[in-house]
Coordinates of C-alpha atoms in Angstrom, one line a residue:
M435 CA -0.3 0.3 0.3
N436 CA 1.3 3.5 -1.1
S437 CA 0.8 5.5 2.3
A438 CA 3.1 7.5 4.4
P439 CA 2.6 7.9 7.8
H440 CA 0.1 11.0 9.2
D441 CA 3.0 12.9 11.0
K442 CA 4.8 13.3 7.4
T443 CA 1.9 14.7 6.2
R444 CA 0.5 17.5 8.3
I445 CA 0.0 21.4 6.9
Q446 CA 1.3 23.0 10.7
P447 CA -1.0 25.2 11.8
E448 CA -0.1 29.0 10.7
V449 CA 0.7 31.5 13.7
G450 CA -2.4 33.2 15.2
D451 CA -4.3 29.9 14.2
R452 CA -7.3 28.8 16.5
P453 CA -6.8 25.8 18.1
I454 CA -9.6 23.2 16.8
R455 CA -11.1 19.9 18.5
A456 CA -13.0 18.0 16.2
A457 CA -15.0 15.2 17.1
V458 CA -15.8 12.6 14.1
I459 CA -18.7 10.3 14.2
G460 CA -17.6 6.8 12.6
A461 CA -14.7 5.2 12.1
G462 CA -15.8 3.7 8.2
M463 CA -14.3 4.3 5.0
G464 CA -15.3 8.0 5.9
G465 CA -14.4 8.7 9.3
I466 CA -10.8 7.3 8.6
L467 CA -10.4 9.5 5.6
A468 CA -12.1 13.2 8.0
A469 CA -9.5 11.8 10.8
I470 CA -6.9 11.8 8.4
K471 CA -7.5 14.7 7.1
L472 CA -8.6 16.9 9.9
R473 CA -5.3 15.8 11.7
E474 CA -3.6 17.2 8.8
R475 CA -4.6 20.6 9.3
G476 CA -2.7 20.0 13.0
M477 CA -6.7 20.0 14.0
Q478 CA -6.8 17.9 17.3
V479 CA -9.2 14.9 16.8
V480 CA -11.2 12.2 18.0
V481 CA -12.9 9.3 16.7
F482 CA -16.6 8.1 18.0
E483 CA -17.7 4.5 16.6
K484 CA -20.2 2.6 18.3
G485 CA -18.4 -0.9 17.0
H486 CA -15.3 -2.5 17.6
G487 CA -13.2 -2.0 15.3
F488 CA -12.6 0.1 11.5
G489 CA -14.0 -0.5 8.7
G490 CA -18.4 0.2 8.9
T491 CA -20.3 -1.6 6.6
W492 CA -17.3 -3.8 6.1
R493 CA -17.0 -5.0 9.0
E494 CA -20.9 -5.0 9.9
N495 CA -21.6 -7.4 6.7
T496 CA -19.7 -10.3 6.8
Y497 CA -21.9 -12.9 4.5
P498 CA -20.6 -15.7 2.4
G499 CA -19.7 -13.8 -0.7
L500 CA -19.8 -10.4 0.3
A501 CA -17.6 -8.4 -2.2
C502 CA -17.4 -4.0 -3.6
D503 CA -19.3 -3.9 -7.2
V504 CA -17.0 -1.0 -7.9
S505 CA -13.4 -1.4 -9.0
A506 CA -10.8 -2.4 -6.2
H507 CA -8.1 0.4 -7.1
W508 CA -11.1 3.5 -7.7
Y509 CA -12.7 2.0 -3.9
T510 CA -9.2 3.3 -2.4
Y511 CA -8.0 7.2 -1.2
S512 CA -6.3 8.9 -3.7
F513 CA -3.8 9.3 -1.5
A514 CA -3.1 4.7 -0.3
R515 CA -3.5 3.1 -3.2
N516 CA -3.4 -0.8 -2.5
P517 CA -1.8 -2.6 -5.7
D518 CA -2.0 -5.9 -3.9
W519 CA -6.1 -6.2 -5.1
K520 CA -6.4 -9.7 -5.9
S521 CA -9.0 -9.0 -8.3
L522 CA -11.1 -6.3 -10.8
M523 CA -13.5 -6.1 -7.3
A524 CA -12.5 -7.0 -4.2
E525 CA -14.3 -9.2 -1.7
G526 CA -15.5 -8.0 1.8
P527 CA -13.0 -9.2 4.0
D528 CA -9.9 -7.7 2.2
I529 CA -11.4 -4.6 2.0
R530 CA -12.1 -4.8 5.4
D531 CA -8.7 -5.4 6.3
Y532 CA -7.7 -2.2 3.4
F533 CA -9.5 0.1 5.6
D534 CA -8.0 -1.2 9.0
R535 CA -4.5 -1.1 7.8
V536 CA -4.7 2.2 6.6
A537 CA -6.4 3.6 9.6
R538 CA -3.7 2.0 11.9
E539 CA -0.8 3.5 9.2
Y540 CA -2.1 7.2 10.0
G541 CA -2.3 6.6 13.6
I542 CA -6.4 6.6 14.0
D543 CA -6.5 3.6 16.5
A544 CA -4.7 5.5 18.8
I545 CA -7.4 8.4 18.7
T546 CA -10.5 6.2 18.2
R547 CA -12.4 5.6 21.2
F548 CA -14.1 1.9 20.4
G549 CA -17.7 1.0 21.8
E550 CA -19.0 3.8 22.3
E551 CA -21.8 5.3 20.7
V552 CA -23.1 8.7 20.3
I553 CA -26.2 9.3 21.2
S554 CA -26.2 13.7 22.0
L555 CA -25.2 15.9 20.2
R556 CA -26.3 19.8 21.7
Y557 CA -25.1 23.3 20.4
A558 CA -24.5 25.9 22.6
D559 CA -21.8 28.7 23.1
S560 CA -19.8 28.4 20.1
V561 CA -19.3 23.9 21.0
W562 CA -20.9 21.2 20.3
N563 CA -21.4 19.2 23.9
L564 CA -21.1 15.4 23.3
Q565 CA -22.7 12.4 25.1
T566 CA -22.0 8.9 24.5
A567 CA -24.0 6.0 25.6
A568 CA -20.7 5.0 27.9
D569 CA -22.0 8.2 29.7
H570 CA -19.0 10.0 28.7
G571 CA -19.2 13.5 27.7
D572 CA -17.2 16.0 26.0
T573 CA -17.1 19.3 23.6
F574 CA -15.5 20.1 20.1
D575 CA -15.4 23.1 18.1
V576 CA -16.6 20.8 15.1
V577 CA -18.5 17.6 14.8
V578 CA -17.8 15.2 11.4
A579 CA -21.1 12.7 11.1
A580 CA -19.4 9.9 8.6
T581 CA -21.9 7.5 10.2
G582 CA -23.1 6.0 6.2
V583 CA -26.1 4.8 5.4
L584 CA -26.2 0.9 5.3
H585 CA -25.8 -0.2 8.8
H586 CA -29.2 -0.1 10.1
P587 CA -31.0 -3.3 8.9
N588 CA -34.2 -3.5 7.7
I589 CA -35.8 -6.4 9.4
P590 CA -39.7 -7.0 8.0
H591 CA -41.7 -8.7 9.8
F592 CA -43.5 -11.5 8.6
E593 CA -46.2 -13.4 10.1
G594 CA -45.2 -15.9 12.5
I595 CA -41.7 -15.1 11.9
E596 CA -40.9 -16.3 15.6
S597 CA -41.9 -19.6 15.2
F598 CA -39.4 -21.1 13.1
E599 CA -37.5 -23.6 14.4
G600 CA -34.8 -23.1 12.2
D601 CA -31.8 -20.2 11.7
V602 CA -33.3 -16.9 10.9
F603 CA -31.5 -13.9 10.4
H604 CA -30.1 -10.5 8.2
S605 CA -27.6 -10.8 6.3
A606 CA -25.7 -8.2 8.0
R607 CA -26.4 -10.1 11.5
W608 CA -24.7 -13.3 9.5
D609 CA -24.8 -16.2 12.4
H610 CA -21.1 -17.6 11.0
D611 CA -21.8 -20.5 13.7
V612 CA -25.2 -22.1 11.0
P613 CA -23.7 -24.7 9.0
L614 CA -24.2 -23.6 5.6
D615 CA -23.3 -27.1 3.6
D616 CA -25.9 -29.5 2.4
R617 CA -29.0 -27.3 4.0
R618 CA -32.1 -26.0 2.2
I619 CA -31.6 -22.5 1.9
G620 CA -34.1 -19.5 1.3
V621 CA -32.8 -15.8 1.1
V622 CA -35.3 -13.4 1.0
G623 CA -34.3 -10.2 -1.3
T624 CA -32.9 -9.8 -5.3
G625 CA -30.7 -6.9 -4.7
S626 CA -27.2 -7.1 -4.7
T627 CA -26.4 -8.8 -1.5
A628 CA -29.2 -11.3 -2.2
A629 CA -27.1 -12.4 -5.9
Q630 CA -23.7 -12.5 -4.1
L631 CA -25.5 -14.6 -1.4
A632 CA -27.2 -16.8 -4.7
S633 CA -23.4 -17.1 -6.4
A634 CA -21.8 -18.5 -3.3
L635 CA -24.3 -20.7 -1.7
V636 CA -26.5 -22.4 -4.6
P637 CA -23.3 -24.3 -4.9
R638 CA -23.2 -25.5 -1.4
A639 CA -26.8 -26.0 -0.8
R640 CA -28.9 -28.9 -1.0
R641 CA -31.8 -26.5 -1.7
F642 CA -31.5 -23.2 -2.2
D643 CA -34.7 -20.9 -2.7
L644 CA -34.5 -17.4 -3.5
F645 CA -37.6 -15.5 -2.1
Q646 CA -37.7 -12.6 -4.6
R647 CA -39.8 -9.4 -4.3
T648 CA -39.1 -7.6 -7.3
A649 CA -37.1 -8.6 -10.3
Q650 CA -34.0 -7.1 -10.8
W651 CA -31.2 -6.1 -13.7
V652 CA -28.8 -7.5 -13.8
L653 CA -25.1 -6.2 -15.8
P654 CA -22.6 -8.7 -16.5
R655 CA -18.9 -8.1 -15.4
Q656 CA -16.4 -10.7 -14.9
N657 CA -14.8 -10.5 -11.7
V658 CA -11.1 -10.9 -13.8
P659 CA -7.8 -11.7 -10.8
Y660 CA -4.6 -9.8 -11.0
S661 CA -1.5 -11.9 -11.7
D662 CA 1.4 -11.6 -9.5
E663 CA 3.0 -10.1 -12.5
E664 CA 0.2 -7.7 -12.5
R665 CA 0.5 -6.5 -8.8
A666 CA 4.3 -6.6 -8.7
R667 CA 4.0 -4.1 -11.5
F668 CA 1.3 -2.2 -9.0
R669 CA 3.5 -1.9 -6.7
E670 CA 7.1 -0.6 -8.7
N671 CA 5.5 1.9 -10.8
P672 CA 2.7 3.3 -8.6
E673 CA 2.1 5.9 -12.2
E674 CA 0.9 2.7 -13.5
L675 CA -1.8 1.8 -11.0
E676 CA -2.5 5.2 -11.2
E677 CA -3.3 5.2 -15.4
L678 CA -5.8 2.1 -14.3
V679 CA -7.7 4.0 -11.8
R680 CA -8.3 7.1 -14.3
E681 CA -9.7 3.8 -16.5
L682 CA -11.9 2.4 -14.5
R683 CA -12.9 5.9 -13.2
A684 CA -13.3 7.4 -16.6
K685 CA -15.0 3.9 -18.0
T686 CA -17.8 4.3 -15.4
L687 CA -18.6 8.0 -14.9
E688 CA -19.0 8.4 -19.0
G689 CA -21.0 5.6 -18.8
Y690 CA -23.3 4.8 -15.5
A691 CA -23.3 8.6 -14.2
A692 CA -23.7 9.7 -17.5
A693 CA -27.2 7.3 -17.8
V694 CA -28.7 8.0 -14.5
I695 CA -29.2 11.8 -14.7
D696 CA -30.2 11.4 -18.3
V697 CA -33.1 8.8 -19.5
D698 CA -33.3 9.9 -23.2
S699 CA -29.2 9.4 -23.1
P700 CA -27.1 6.8 -25.8
E701 CA -25.0 6.0 -22.6
L702 CA -28.5 4.4 -20.3
A703 CA -29.9 2.5 -23.9
A704 CA -26.4 1.0 -23.9
I705 CA -26.9 0.1 -20.3
E706 CA -30.5 -1.9 -21.2
R707 CA -28.7 -3.5 -24.3
L708 CA -25.8 -4.9 -21.6
C709 CA -28.4 -5.9 -19.4
R710 CA -31.4 -7.4 -22.0
E711 CA -28.4 -9.0 -23.4
N712 CA -27.3 -11.0 -20.1
L713 CA -31.2 -12.2 -19.4
D714 CA -31.1 -13.6 -22.3
T715 CA -28.2 -15.9 -21.1
V716 CA -31.1 -17.3 -18.9
R717 CA -32.3 -20.5 -20.9
D718 CA -35.7 -21.8 -19.6
P719 CA -38.1 -18.8 -21.3
E720 CA -40.5 -19.0 -18.2
L721 CA -37.6 -18.8 -15.9
R722 CA -36.6 -16.3 -17.9
R723 CA -40.3 -14.1 -17.5
R724 CA -39.7 -14.0 -13.9
L725 CA -36.6 -12.5 -13.5
T726 CA -37.6 -10.0 -16.2
P727 CA -38.1 -6.2 -14.5
D728 CA -41.0 -3.8 -16.0
Y729 CA -38.7 -1.1 -15.3
R730 CA -36.0 0.4 -16.7
A731 CA -32.4 -1.1 -15.9
A732 CA -30.7 1.6 -13.4
C733 CA -34.0 2.9 -11.8
K734 CA -33.0 0.5 -8.7
R735 CA -29.5 0.5 -8.2
L736 CA -27.8 -2.3 -10.9
V737 CA -26.9 -5.8 -9.8
I738 CA -23.4 -6.2 -11.0
S739 CA -22.4 -10.2 -11.4
G740 CA -21.6 -12.4 -13.7
T741 CA -22.3 -15.4 -11.5
F742 CA -26.0 -14.8 -10.4
Y743 CA -27.6 -16.2 -13.3
D744 CA -25.6 -19.0 -14.0
A745 CA -26.3 -20.0 -10.1
I746 CA -30.0 -19.5 -10.3
Q747 CA -30.1 -22.3 -13.2
R748 CA -28.6 -24.5 -11.5
P749 CA -31.1 -27.7 -10.3
N750 CA -30.9 -27.3 -6.5
A751 CA -32.2 -23.4 -7.3
N752 CA -35.5 -22.4 -7.0
L753 CA -36.8 -18.9 -7.7
V754 CA -39.7 -18.0 -5.8
T755 CA -41.7 -15.2 -7.1
A756 CA -45.3 -15.4 -5.2
P757 CA -45.3 -13.2 -2.1
I758 CA -44.2 -15.0 1.1
Q759 CA -47.6 -15.2 3.6
G760 CA -46.4 -16.3 6.2
I761 CA -43.5 -18.2 8.3
E762 CA -44.4 -21.2 9.8
P763 CA -42.1 -24.0 12.3
E764 CA -40.8 -25.4 9.4
G765 CA -40.4 -23.3 6.2
V766 CA -42.5 -20.8 4.7
R767 CA -46.0 -20.4 3.1
T768 CA -46.2 -18.3 0.0
A769 CA -49.5 -17.0 -1.3
D770 CA -49.6 -19.6 -4.0
G771 CA -50.1 -22.1 -1.2
A772 CA -46.6 -23.8 -1.7
F773 CA -44.9 -24.8 1.5
H774 CA -41.0 -24.2 1.2
D775 CA -39.1 -26.7 3.8
L776 CA -36.4 -24.5 5.0
D777 CA -33.4 -24.9 7.9
I778 CA -31.8 -21.5 7.4
L779 CA -34.1 -18.3 6.5
V780 CA -32.0 -15.1 5.2
L781 CA -33.4 -11.8 5.5
A782 CA -31.9 -10.2 2.8
T783 CA -33.7 -7.2 3.2
G784 CA -31.1 -3.8 2.7
F785 CA -30.9 -1.2 5.5
L786 CA -32.9 1.9 6.5
V787 CA -31.1 4.4 4.1
D788 CA -32.9 7.5 6.0
R789 CA -30.9 7.6 9.4
F790 CA -27.9 8.8 8.3
I791 CA -26.4 10.3 12.2
R792 CA -29.3 9.2 13.6
P793 CA -31.1 8.0 16.2
T794 CA -28.4 10.3 18.2
T795 CA -30.2 13.0 19.5
V796 CA -29.1 16.2 17.2
V797 CA -29.9 19.5 18.8
G798 CA -28.9 22.7 16.5
R799 CA -28.3 26.7 16.7
G800 CA -31.9 27.5 19.5
G801 CA -32.5 24.4 20.4
I802 CA -33.8 23.1 16.9
S803 CA -34.2 19.5 16.8
L804 CA -32.5 17.8 13.7
D805 CA -35.4 14.9 13.8
D806 CA -38.0 18.0 13.3
V807 CA -35.9 19.5 10.4
W808 CA -35.4 16.1 9.0
A809 CA -39.7 14.8 9.9
E810 CA -40.2 14.9 6.1
G811 CA -36.9 13.4 5.0
P812 CA -33.5 14.3 5.5
Q813 CA -31.7 16.7 3.3
A814 CA -28.4 18.9 3.5
Y815 CA -27.0 21.6 1.2
L816 CA -24.5 20.0 -1.5
S817 CA -25.2 17.1 0.9
V818 CA -22.7 18.6 3.8
S819 CA -24.5 21.4 5.4
V820 CA -27.5 21.5 7.4
P821 CA -29.0 25.2 8.1
D822 CA -29.0 26.0 11.9
F823 CA -26.4 23.2 12.5
P824 CA -23.2 25.3 13.1
N825 CA -20.1 23.6 12.1
L826 CA -21.6 20.0 12.0
F827 CA -20.7 18.5 8.7
L828 CA -21.9 15.6 7.2
L829 CA -20.0 13.0 5.3
N830 CA -21.7 11.2 2.1
G831 CA -25.1 12.5 3.5
P832 CA -28.2 13.1 2.1
N833 CA -28.3 13.3 -1.8
S834 CA -24.7 12.3 -2.0
P835 CA -23.8 10.7 -5.2
I836 CA -24.7 7.4 -4.8
G837 CA -25.0 4.0 -6.7
N838 CA -22.3 2.2 -8.9
F839 CA -19.3 4.1 -8.6
S840 CA -16.7 4.8 -5.5
L841 CA -17.7 6.4 -2.7
V842 CA -14.4 6.8 -1.6
E843 CA -13.7 9.0 -4.3
V844 CA -17.6 11.4 -3.6
A845 CA -16.4 11.7 0.5
Q846 CA -12.7 12.5 -0.8
H847 CA -14.4 15.6 -2.3
Q848 CA -16.7 16.3 0.4
I849 CA -13.8 16.0 2.9
E850 CA -11.8 18.4 1.2
Y851 CA -15.0 21.2 0.4
I852 CA -15.7 20.7 4.8
L853 CA -11.8 21.4 5.1
Q854 CA -12.2 24.7 3.5
L855 CA -15.2 26.0 6.2
I856 CA -13.5 25.0 8.7
D857 CA -10.4 26.9 7.6
G858 CA -12.5 30.2 8.3
I859 CA -12.7 28.9 11.9
R860 CA -8.7 28.5 12.2
H861 CA -7.9 31.4 11.0
G862 CA -10.6 33.3 13.2
E863 CA -12.7 34.8 10.0
Y864 CA -15.9 33.4 12.2
A865 CA -16.6 30.9 14.7
E866 CA -19.7 29.5 13.1
V867 CA -20.8 28.5 9.9
S868 CA -23.5 26.3 8.4
V869 CA -25.9 26.7 4.9
T870 CA -28.3 29.6 5.2
P871 CA -32.2 28.4 5.0
A872 CA -32.6 30.5 1.3
A873 CA -29.3 28.4 -0.5
M874 CA -31.4 25.3 0.7
R875 CA -34.5 25.4 -0.4
R876 CA -32.6 27.0 -3.7
F877 CA -30.2 24.0 -4.1
E878 CA -33.7 21.7 -3.4
D879 CA -35.8 22.9 -5.5
D880 CA -33.0 22.8 -8.2
R881 CA -32.8 19.4 -7.0
C882 CA -36.0 18.4 -7.3
E883 CA -36.4 19.8 -10.8
A884 CA -33.9 17.9 -11.9
A885 CA -34.7 14.6 -10.6
R886 CA -37.9 14.7 -13.8
K887 CA -34.7 13.6 -16.1
T888 CA -33.2 11.0 -14.3
V889 CA -34.3 7.4 -14.8
W890 CA -35.0 7.0 -10.6
V891 CA -38.4 8.7 -11.5
T892 CA -39.8 6.3 -14.6
G893 CA -41.9 4.1 -12.5
C894 CA -39.9 2.0 -10.1
D895 CA -40.0 2.1 -6.1
S896 CA -36.9 2.2 -5.2
W897 CA -34.7 2.8 -1.9
Y898 CA -33.6 5.9 -3.7
L899 CA -36.7 7.4 -3.2
D900 CA -37.8 9.6 -0.3
K901 CA -41.8 10.0 1.0
R902 CA -42.3 12.5 -1.9
G903 CA -41.0 10.4 -4.7
V904 CA -37.9 12.6 -5.0
P905 CA -34.9 10.6 -5.7
A906 CA -32.8 11.4 -2.1
S907 CA -29.5 11.0 -4.2
W908 CA -27.6 13.9 -6.1
T909 CA -29.4 14.6 -9.4
F910 CA -26.9 16.7 -11.5
S911 CA -23.8 15.8 -13.8
Y912 CA -20.9 14.1 -11.6
D913 CA -19.1 16.8 -13.3
R914 CA -21.5 19.3 -11.4
F915 CA -20.5 18.0 -7.9
E916 CA -16.7 18.0 -8.9
E917 CA -16.6 21.4 -9.7
E918 CA -19.5 22.3 -6.9
M919 CA -17.0 20.7 -4.4
A920 CA -13.7 22.5 -5.4
R921 CA -15.1 26.0 -3.8
P922 CA -17.7 27.3 -0.9
R923 CA -19.6 29.8 -1.9
M924 CA -19.4 31.7 1.5
E925 CA -22.2 33.7 0.0
D926 CA -24.8 30.3 0.3
F927 CA -23.7 30.5 4.2
D928 CA -24.3 32.2 7.4
T929 CA -21.3 33.2 9.4
R930 CA -20.9 34.1 13.1

């Protein structure tokens, strides 16, 4: 891994700079990044992590077949490339190890309080008063919430599930004590997690039932391994590795990122053609019909897999499309009257993606509650700032670019933007900074207007959509995102 010790990259404070204490909430990808970059600015940083290790979603998800569907070399910090990825898309344990190594090499382990969930943030007298569930209290000048979105499991209730005599758990709470080989396994869901589980478990199961709630478009992509020679070249020639990152990045942004914001784009037409060609590899016409979505490709997050259709066509695999009527002691009863006897039931039903920093109680200027501000759905200006919550910044927050590209790169753009706002505090230009209500409204109006041309509003029920049916994501071009992140428009901010 190409990285430098943290003390060699630190920017020395200028004479007269105000000392800043910063809290970072979360020790996943975004939290590690924030802590490194804040320390580079010479700030005193404390990281609070509810779990007991680094990695965020890559720590909490440990299910068989777990992998990232974004190219591994692009899914790394630009200052800490990893020449030793084994394949184009990395497996979950290797990603977790990568983030753990970076955190420790940059000394973030020494400033992280593990097992300390932040339960309260209250703003008063230009500081944030922080309280943890372990009864630890402290005050900070700035807070960066890097809590992510894929860590509160969405667990639907099925009638009778308490009576099931087998093993049942959510995919993000995998029980590794449960044996899998030659068992009857059922998985509820058909998103990326379910597709990865099918690919991993069908070869091991006696029978595998996939309870499909909604058919998904699957974009084929083979996970090509890197040879020892290629990895050696990447170690010896960092510029060759950077060129590969540029190629992987350009291929995705020129295809997927352009496609989702313009429903009439040739890029979206190309994605749909690839998905349909992939679907045509399903030999049985009836199975192919049941696997065919009734909405546009990329309306939901694309499943990226070169193995799912092979797995679901195996003799011991069964696609169940009838709705689940209830759970009985020995299996699942579906609405068509069929009974599916099971030893294991896995809920691959996703996450509550509108939580962000919640359930932490956050109270801003004048006693305003974030729960009240977000009562109709979370919103943030450029995904990083909320009116009346000064010196509180979000990484990968509401309306952030999401989808089949690198959230690591997204977070790097956002933290550099946030650092410029914090620099004004450091240099004594102001003590408090948060977006103005007028700028927040203008941004949200523009974002909702832009949403009308996106593929996300073409008629599917997706976790991308909020209560209003508006995509809870970045609806502009990725170029605009980079332009916005280059420098804050200070006229959009309330500084005091």
